[in-house]
mmCIF file of C-alpha atoms in Angstrom:
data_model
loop_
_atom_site.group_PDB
_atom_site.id
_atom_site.type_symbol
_atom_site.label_atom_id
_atom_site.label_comp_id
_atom_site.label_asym_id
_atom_site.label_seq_id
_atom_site.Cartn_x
_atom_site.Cartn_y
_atom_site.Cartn_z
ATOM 1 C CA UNK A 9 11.042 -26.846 -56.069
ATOM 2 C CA UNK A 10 8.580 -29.303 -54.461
ATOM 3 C CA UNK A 11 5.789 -28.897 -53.117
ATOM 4 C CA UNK A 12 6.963 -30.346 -49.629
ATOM 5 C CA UNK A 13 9.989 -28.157 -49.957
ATOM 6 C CA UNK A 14 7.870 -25.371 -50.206
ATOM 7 C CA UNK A 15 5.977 -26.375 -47.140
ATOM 8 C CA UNK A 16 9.030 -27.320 -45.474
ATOM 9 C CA UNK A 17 10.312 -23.580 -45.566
ATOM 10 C CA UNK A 18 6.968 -21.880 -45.123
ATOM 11 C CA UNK A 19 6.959 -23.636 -41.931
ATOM 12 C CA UNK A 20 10.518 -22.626 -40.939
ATOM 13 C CA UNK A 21 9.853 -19.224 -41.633
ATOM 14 C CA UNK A 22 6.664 -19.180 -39.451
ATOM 15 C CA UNK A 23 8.610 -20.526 -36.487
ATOM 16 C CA UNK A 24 11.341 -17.847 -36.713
ATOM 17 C CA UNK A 25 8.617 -15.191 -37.049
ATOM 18 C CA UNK A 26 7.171 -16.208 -33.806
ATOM 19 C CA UNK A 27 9.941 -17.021 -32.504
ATOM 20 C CA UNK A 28 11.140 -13.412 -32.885
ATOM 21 C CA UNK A 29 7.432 -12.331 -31.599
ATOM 22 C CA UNK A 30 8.262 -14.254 -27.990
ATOM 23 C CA UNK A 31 11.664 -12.355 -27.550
ATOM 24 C CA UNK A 32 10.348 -8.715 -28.503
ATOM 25 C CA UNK A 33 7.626 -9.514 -25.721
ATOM 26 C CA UNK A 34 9.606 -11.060 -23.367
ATOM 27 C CA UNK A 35 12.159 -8.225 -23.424
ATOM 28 C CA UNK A 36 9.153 -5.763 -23.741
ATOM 29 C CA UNK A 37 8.183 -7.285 -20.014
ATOM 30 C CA UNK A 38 11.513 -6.963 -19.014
ATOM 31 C CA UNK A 39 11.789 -3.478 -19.184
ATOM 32 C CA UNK A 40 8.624 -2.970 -17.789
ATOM 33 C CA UNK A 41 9.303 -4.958 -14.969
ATOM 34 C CA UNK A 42 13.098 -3.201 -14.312
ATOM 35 C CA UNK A 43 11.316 0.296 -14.748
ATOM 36 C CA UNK A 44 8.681 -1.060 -11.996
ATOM 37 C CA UNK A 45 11.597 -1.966 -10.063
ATOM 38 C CA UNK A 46 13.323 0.947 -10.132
ATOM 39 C CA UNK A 47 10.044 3.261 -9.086
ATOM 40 C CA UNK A 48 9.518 5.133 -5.837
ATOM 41 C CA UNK A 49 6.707 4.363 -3.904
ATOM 42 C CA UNK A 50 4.143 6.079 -1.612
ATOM 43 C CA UNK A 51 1.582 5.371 0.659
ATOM 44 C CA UNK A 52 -1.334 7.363 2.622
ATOM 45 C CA UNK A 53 -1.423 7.380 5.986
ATOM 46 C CA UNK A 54 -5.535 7.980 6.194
ATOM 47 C CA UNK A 55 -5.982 9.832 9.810
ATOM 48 C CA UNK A 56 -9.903 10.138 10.386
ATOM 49 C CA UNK A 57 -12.418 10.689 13.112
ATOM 50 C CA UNK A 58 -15.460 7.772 13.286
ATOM 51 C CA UNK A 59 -18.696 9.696 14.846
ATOM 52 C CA UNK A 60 -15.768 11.659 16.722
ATOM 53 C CA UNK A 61 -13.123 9.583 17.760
ATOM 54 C CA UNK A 62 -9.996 9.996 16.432
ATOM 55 C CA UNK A 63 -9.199 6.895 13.915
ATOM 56 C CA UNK A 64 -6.993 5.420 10.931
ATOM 57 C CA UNK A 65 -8.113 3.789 8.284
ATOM 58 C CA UNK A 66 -6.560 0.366 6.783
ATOM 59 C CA UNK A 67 -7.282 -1.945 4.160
ATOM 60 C CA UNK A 68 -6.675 -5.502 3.873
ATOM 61 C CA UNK A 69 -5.249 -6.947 0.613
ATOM 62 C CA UNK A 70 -6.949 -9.576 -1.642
ATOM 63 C CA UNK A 71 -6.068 -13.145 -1.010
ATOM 64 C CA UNK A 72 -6.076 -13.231 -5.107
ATOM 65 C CA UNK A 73 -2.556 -10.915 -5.271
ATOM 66 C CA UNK A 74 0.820 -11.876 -6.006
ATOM 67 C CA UNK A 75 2.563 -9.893 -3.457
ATOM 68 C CA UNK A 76 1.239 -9.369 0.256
ATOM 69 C CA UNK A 77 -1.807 -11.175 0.027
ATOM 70 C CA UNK A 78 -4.247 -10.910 2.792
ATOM 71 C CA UNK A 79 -1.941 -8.530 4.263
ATOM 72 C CA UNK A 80 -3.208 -5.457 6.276
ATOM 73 C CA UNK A 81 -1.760 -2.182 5.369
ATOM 74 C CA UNK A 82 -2.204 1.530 3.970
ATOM 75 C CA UNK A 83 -3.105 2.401 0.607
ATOM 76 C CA UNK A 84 -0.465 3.213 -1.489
ATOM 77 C CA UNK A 85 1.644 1.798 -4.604
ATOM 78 C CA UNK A 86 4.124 2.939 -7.114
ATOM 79 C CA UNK A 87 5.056 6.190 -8.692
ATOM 80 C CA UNK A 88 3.690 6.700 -12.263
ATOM 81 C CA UNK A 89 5.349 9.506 -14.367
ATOM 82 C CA UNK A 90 2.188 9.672 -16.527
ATOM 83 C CA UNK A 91 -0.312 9.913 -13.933
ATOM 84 C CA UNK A 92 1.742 11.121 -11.425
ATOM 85 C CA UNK A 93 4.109 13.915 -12.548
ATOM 86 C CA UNK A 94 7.353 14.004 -13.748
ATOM 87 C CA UNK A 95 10.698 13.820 -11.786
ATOM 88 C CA UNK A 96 12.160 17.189 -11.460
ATOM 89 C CA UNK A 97 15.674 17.692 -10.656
ATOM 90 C CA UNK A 98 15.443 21.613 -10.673
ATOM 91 C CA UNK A 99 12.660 20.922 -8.273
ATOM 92 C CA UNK A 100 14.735 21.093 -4.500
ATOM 93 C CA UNK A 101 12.925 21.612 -1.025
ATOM 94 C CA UNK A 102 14.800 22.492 1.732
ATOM 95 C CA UNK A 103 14.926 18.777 3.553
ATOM 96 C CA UNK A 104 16.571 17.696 0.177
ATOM 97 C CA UNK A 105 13.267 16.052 -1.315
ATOM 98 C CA UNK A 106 13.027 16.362 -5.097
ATOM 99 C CA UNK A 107 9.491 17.083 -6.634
ATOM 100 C CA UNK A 108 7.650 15.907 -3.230
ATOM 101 C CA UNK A 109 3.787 16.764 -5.109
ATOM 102 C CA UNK A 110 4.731 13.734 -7.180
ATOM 103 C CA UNK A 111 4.676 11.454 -4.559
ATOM 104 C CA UNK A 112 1.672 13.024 -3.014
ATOM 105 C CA UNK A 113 -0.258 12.163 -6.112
ATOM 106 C CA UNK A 114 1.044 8.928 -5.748
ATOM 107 C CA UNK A 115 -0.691 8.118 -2.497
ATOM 108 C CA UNK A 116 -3.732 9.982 -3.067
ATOM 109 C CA UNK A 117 -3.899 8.319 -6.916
ATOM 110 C CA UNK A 118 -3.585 5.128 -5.351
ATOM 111 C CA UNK A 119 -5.958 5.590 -2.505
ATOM 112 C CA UNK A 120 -8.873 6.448 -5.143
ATOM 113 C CA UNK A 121 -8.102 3.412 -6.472
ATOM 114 C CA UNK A 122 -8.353 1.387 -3.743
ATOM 115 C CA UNK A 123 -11.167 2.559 -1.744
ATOM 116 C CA UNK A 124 -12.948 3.956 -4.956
ATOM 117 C CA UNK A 125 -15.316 6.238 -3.745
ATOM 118 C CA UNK A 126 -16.975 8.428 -6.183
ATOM 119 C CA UNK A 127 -14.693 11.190 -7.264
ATOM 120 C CA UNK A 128 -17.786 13.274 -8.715
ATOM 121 C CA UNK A 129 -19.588 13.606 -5.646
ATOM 122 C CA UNK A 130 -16.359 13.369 -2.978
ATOM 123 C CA UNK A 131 -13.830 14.863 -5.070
ATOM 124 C CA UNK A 132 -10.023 14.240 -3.542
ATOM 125 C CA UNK A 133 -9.460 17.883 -3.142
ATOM 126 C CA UNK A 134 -12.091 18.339 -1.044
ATOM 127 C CA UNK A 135 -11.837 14.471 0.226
ATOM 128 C CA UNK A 136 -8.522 14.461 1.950
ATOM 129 C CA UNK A 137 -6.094 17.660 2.885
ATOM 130 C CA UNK A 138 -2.309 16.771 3.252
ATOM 131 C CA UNK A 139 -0.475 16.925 6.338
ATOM 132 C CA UNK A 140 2.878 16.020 5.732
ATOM 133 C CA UNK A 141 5.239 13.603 5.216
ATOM 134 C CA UNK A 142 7.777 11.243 7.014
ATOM 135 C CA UNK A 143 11.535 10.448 6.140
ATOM 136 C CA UNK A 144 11.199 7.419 3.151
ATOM 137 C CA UNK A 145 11.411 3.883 4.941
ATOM 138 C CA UNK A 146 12.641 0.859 2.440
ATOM 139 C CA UNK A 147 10.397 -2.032 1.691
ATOM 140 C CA UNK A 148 11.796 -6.016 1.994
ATOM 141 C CA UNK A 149 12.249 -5.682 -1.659
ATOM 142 C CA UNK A 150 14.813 -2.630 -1.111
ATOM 143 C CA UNK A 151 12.185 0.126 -2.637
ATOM 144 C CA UNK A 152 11.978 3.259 -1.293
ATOM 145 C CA UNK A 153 8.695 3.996 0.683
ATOM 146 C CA UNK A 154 7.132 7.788 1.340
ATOM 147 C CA UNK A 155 4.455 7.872 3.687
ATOM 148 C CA UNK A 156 1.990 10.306 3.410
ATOM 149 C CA UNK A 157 0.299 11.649 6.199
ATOM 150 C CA UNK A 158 -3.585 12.860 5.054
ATOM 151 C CA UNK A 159 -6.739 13.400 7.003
ATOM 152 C CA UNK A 160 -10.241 12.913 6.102
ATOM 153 C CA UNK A 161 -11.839 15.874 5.953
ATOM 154 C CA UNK A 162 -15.569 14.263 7.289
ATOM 155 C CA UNK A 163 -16.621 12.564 10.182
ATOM 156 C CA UNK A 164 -17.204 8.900 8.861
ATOM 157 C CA UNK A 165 -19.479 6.339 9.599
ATOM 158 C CA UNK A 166 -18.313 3.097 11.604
ATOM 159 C CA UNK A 167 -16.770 0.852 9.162
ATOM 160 C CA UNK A 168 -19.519 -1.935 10.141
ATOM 161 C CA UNK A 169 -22.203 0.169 8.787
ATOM 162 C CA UNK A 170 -23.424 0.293 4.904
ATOM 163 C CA UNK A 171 -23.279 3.579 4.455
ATOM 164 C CA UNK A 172 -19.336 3.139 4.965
ATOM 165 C CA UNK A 173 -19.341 0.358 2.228
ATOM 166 C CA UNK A 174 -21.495 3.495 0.283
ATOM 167 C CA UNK A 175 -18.752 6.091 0.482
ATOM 168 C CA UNK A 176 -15.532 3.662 -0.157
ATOM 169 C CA UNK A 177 -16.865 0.474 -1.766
ATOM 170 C CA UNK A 178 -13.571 -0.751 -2.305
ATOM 171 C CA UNK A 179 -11.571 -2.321 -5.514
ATOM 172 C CA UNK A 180 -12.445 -6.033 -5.356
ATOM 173 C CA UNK A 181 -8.791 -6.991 -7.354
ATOM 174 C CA UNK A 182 -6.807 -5.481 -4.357
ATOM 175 C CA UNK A 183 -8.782 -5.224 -1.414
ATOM 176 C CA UNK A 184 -11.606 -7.198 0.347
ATOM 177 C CA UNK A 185 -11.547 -5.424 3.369
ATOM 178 C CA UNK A 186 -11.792 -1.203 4.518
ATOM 179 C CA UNK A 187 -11.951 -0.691 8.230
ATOM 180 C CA UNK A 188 -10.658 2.110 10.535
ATOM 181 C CA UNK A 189 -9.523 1.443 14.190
ATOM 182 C CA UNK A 190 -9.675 4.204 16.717
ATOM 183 C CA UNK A 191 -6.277 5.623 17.929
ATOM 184 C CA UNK A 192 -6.487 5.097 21.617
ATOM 185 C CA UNK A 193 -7.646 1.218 20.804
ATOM 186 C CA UNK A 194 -4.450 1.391 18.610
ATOM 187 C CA UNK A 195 -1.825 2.504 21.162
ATOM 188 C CA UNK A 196 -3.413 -0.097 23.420
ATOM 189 C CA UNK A 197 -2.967 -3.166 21.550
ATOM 190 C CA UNK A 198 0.585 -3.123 20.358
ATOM 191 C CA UNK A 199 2.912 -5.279 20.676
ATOM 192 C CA UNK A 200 6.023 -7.425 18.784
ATOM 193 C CA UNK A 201 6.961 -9.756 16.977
ATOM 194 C CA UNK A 202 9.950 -11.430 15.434
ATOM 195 C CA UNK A 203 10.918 -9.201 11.959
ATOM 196 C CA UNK A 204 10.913 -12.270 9.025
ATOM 197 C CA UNK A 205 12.985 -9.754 6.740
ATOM 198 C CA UNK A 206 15.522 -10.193 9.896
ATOM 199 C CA UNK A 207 15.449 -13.630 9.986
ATOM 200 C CA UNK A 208 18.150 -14.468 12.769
ATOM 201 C CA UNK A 209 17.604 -16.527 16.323
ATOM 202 C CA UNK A 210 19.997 -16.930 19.317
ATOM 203 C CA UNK A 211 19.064 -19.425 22.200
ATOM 204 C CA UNK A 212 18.388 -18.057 25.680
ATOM 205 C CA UNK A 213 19.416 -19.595 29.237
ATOM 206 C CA UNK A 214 17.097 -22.495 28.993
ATOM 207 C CA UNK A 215 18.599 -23.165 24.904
ATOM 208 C CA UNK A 216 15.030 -22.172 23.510
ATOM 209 C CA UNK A 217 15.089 -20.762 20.518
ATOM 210 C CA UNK A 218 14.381 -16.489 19.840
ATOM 211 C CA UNK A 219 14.561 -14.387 17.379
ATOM 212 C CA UNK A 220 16.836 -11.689 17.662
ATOM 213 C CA UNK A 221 15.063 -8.665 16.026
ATOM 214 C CA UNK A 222 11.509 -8.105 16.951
ATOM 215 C CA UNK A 223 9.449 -5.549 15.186
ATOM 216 C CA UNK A 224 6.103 -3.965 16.131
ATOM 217 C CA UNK A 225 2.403 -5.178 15.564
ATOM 218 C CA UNK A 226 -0.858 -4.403 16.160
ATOM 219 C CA UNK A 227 -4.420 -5.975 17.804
ATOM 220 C CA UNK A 228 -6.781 -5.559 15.356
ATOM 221 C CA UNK A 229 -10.501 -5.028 17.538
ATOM 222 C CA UNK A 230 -12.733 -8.617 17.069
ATOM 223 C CA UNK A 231 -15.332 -7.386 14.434
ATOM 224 C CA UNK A 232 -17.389 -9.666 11.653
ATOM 225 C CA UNK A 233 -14.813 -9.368 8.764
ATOM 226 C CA UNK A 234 -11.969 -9.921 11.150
ATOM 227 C CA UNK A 235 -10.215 -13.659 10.119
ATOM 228 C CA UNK A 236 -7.603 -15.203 11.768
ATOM 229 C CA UNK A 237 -4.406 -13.897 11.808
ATOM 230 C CA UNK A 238 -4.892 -10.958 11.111
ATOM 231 C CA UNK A 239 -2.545 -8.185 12.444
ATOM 232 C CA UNK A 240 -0.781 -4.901 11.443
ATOM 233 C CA UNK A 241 2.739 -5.989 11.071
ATOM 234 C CA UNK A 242 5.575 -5.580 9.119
ATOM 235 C CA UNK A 243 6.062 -2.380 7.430
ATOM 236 C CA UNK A 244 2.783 -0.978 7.932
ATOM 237 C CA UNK A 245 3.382 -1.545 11.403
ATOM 238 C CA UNK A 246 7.230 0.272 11.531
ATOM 239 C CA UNK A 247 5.366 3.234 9.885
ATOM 240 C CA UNK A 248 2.966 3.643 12.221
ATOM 241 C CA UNK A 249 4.555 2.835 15.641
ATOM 242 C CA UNK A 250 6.612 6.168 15.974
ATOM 243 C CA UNK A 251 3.776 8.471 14.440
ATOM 244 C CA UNK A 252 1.315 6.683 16.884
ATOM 245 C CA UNK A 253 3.839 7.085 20.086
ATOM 246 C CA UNK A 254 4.935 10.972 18.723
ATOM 247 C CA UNK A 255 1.990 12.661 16.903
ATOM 248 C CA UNK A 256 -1.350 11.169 16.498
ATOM 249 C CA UNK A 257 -1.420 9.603 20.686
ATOM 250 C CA UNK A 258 -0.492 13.016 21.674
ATOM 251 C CA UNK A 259 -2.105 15.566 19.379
ATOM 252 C CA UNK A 260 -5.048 13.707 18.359
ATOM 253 C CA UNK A 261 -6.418 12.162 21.736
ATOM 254 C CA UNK A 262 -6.122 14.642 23.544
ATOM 255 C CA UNK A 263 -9.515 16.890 24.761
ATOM 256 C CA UNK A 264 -11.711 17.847 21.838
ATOM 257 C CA UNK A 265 -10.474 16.566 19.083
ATOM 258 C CA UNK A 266 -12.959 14.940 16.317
ATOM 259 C CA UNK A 267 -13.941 16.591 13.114
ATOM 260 C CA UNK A 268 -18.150 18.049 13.037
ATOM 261 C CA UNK A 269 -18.413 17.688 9.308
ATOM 262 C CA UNK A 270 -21.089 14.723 8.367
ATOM 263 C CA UNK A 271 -20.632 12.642 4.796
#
């Protein structure tokens, strides 16, 4: 055999090698991807009280990200068996819920993440206490969203000050922006907007054009980090417009509420 032969068939065999390589990892990111897909997903609904006045707390994404960028919402992502809990079937609550702790790790996982304060000194258990949850509410991508309804458990410092950006520093990849807005201010500034995953229109009596499903948003105050166009829309904003209007208006602004506990 030849020497170019040889060559010839050493190269063939190197291409079919890698070759085999780029399947294995593209179907290795496939399944990944359709086991991402097919997660749960929960988010924290961060109730606080800012030198007294009854708050939430909201991040706004990185302009860097893939999906939602610059978006304001609640911390949250998807469910991770291995850091999260396994799925238990045996596991049945009353309301029908299956393993809910799971999903409570979820949001609180994620929210340590995001806002990465120091788990040594403010440790999650003693950080946040659980108040409930609300009925799952699906995402424009068709996953199923838990939101998880947690208070602070210390009176924080306004979000303009640096001992704010001292206790939750944030996670530069996903967020460039922590802020809290107080309740009252909340209920105050909301108003709608057209729903873009409803993306229908219908002319009125003078033929202008209007969408036909509005959704609810929210005035976020004018403050330093503020750009514009920023808002609390979408589902963020469907999440929080009943629980604002129901609980926290009611419960929380009422006469002396407001936590005494200093970080």
């Amino acid at each position: 055999m030849s020497l170019i032969e040889i060559e010839r068939r050493r190269k063939l065999k190197q291409q079919k090698t890698m070759g085999a390589q780029r399947d294995q990892s593209t179907k290795s990111k496939n399944t990944k991807t359709s086991s991402y897909k097919n997660q749960d997903a929960a988010i924290l609904i961060p109730l606080c009280t800012v030198q007294g006045i009854p708050s939430i707390l909201f991040t706004r994404r990185s302009a860097t990200l893939s999906n939602h960028a610059s978006q304001i919402s609640f911390p949250g992502g998807y469910y991770d068996e291995q850091l999260d809990g396994k799925r238990d079937a045996s596991s049945q609550t009353n309301n029908g819920h299956d393993d809910e702790d799971r999903l409570v790790n979820t949001a609180l996982r994620e929210t340590q993440e995001e806002l990465c304060y120091n788990t040594d000194q403010l440790p999650t258990s003693s950080l946040i206490s659980i108040l409930g949850r609300t009925q799952p509410v699906p995402s424009m991508q068709g996953k199923k969203v838990t939101p998880i309804i947690g208070m602070f458990n210390y009176d924080l410092p306004p979000h303009s000050t640096s001992e704010f950006e001292r206790i939750f520093p944030g996670n530069p990849d996903e967020l460039d922006w922590i802020f809290t807005i107080p309740i009252q201010e909340l209920m105050d500034g909301e108003t709608s907007e057209p729903l873009e995953r409803w993306n229908t229109s219908y002319s009125d009596d003078k033929g202008k054009k209007r969408n036909a499903v509005l959704g609810p948003a929210f005035h976020i105050p004018e403050c330093s980090k503020k750009r514009e166009g920023d808002k609390i829309w979408g589902l963020t904003a469907i999440v929080l417009r009943p629980l604002l209007r129901k609980v926290f208006g009611p419960v929380l602004c009422g006469e002396g509420a407001g936590g005494n506990a200093k970080l």
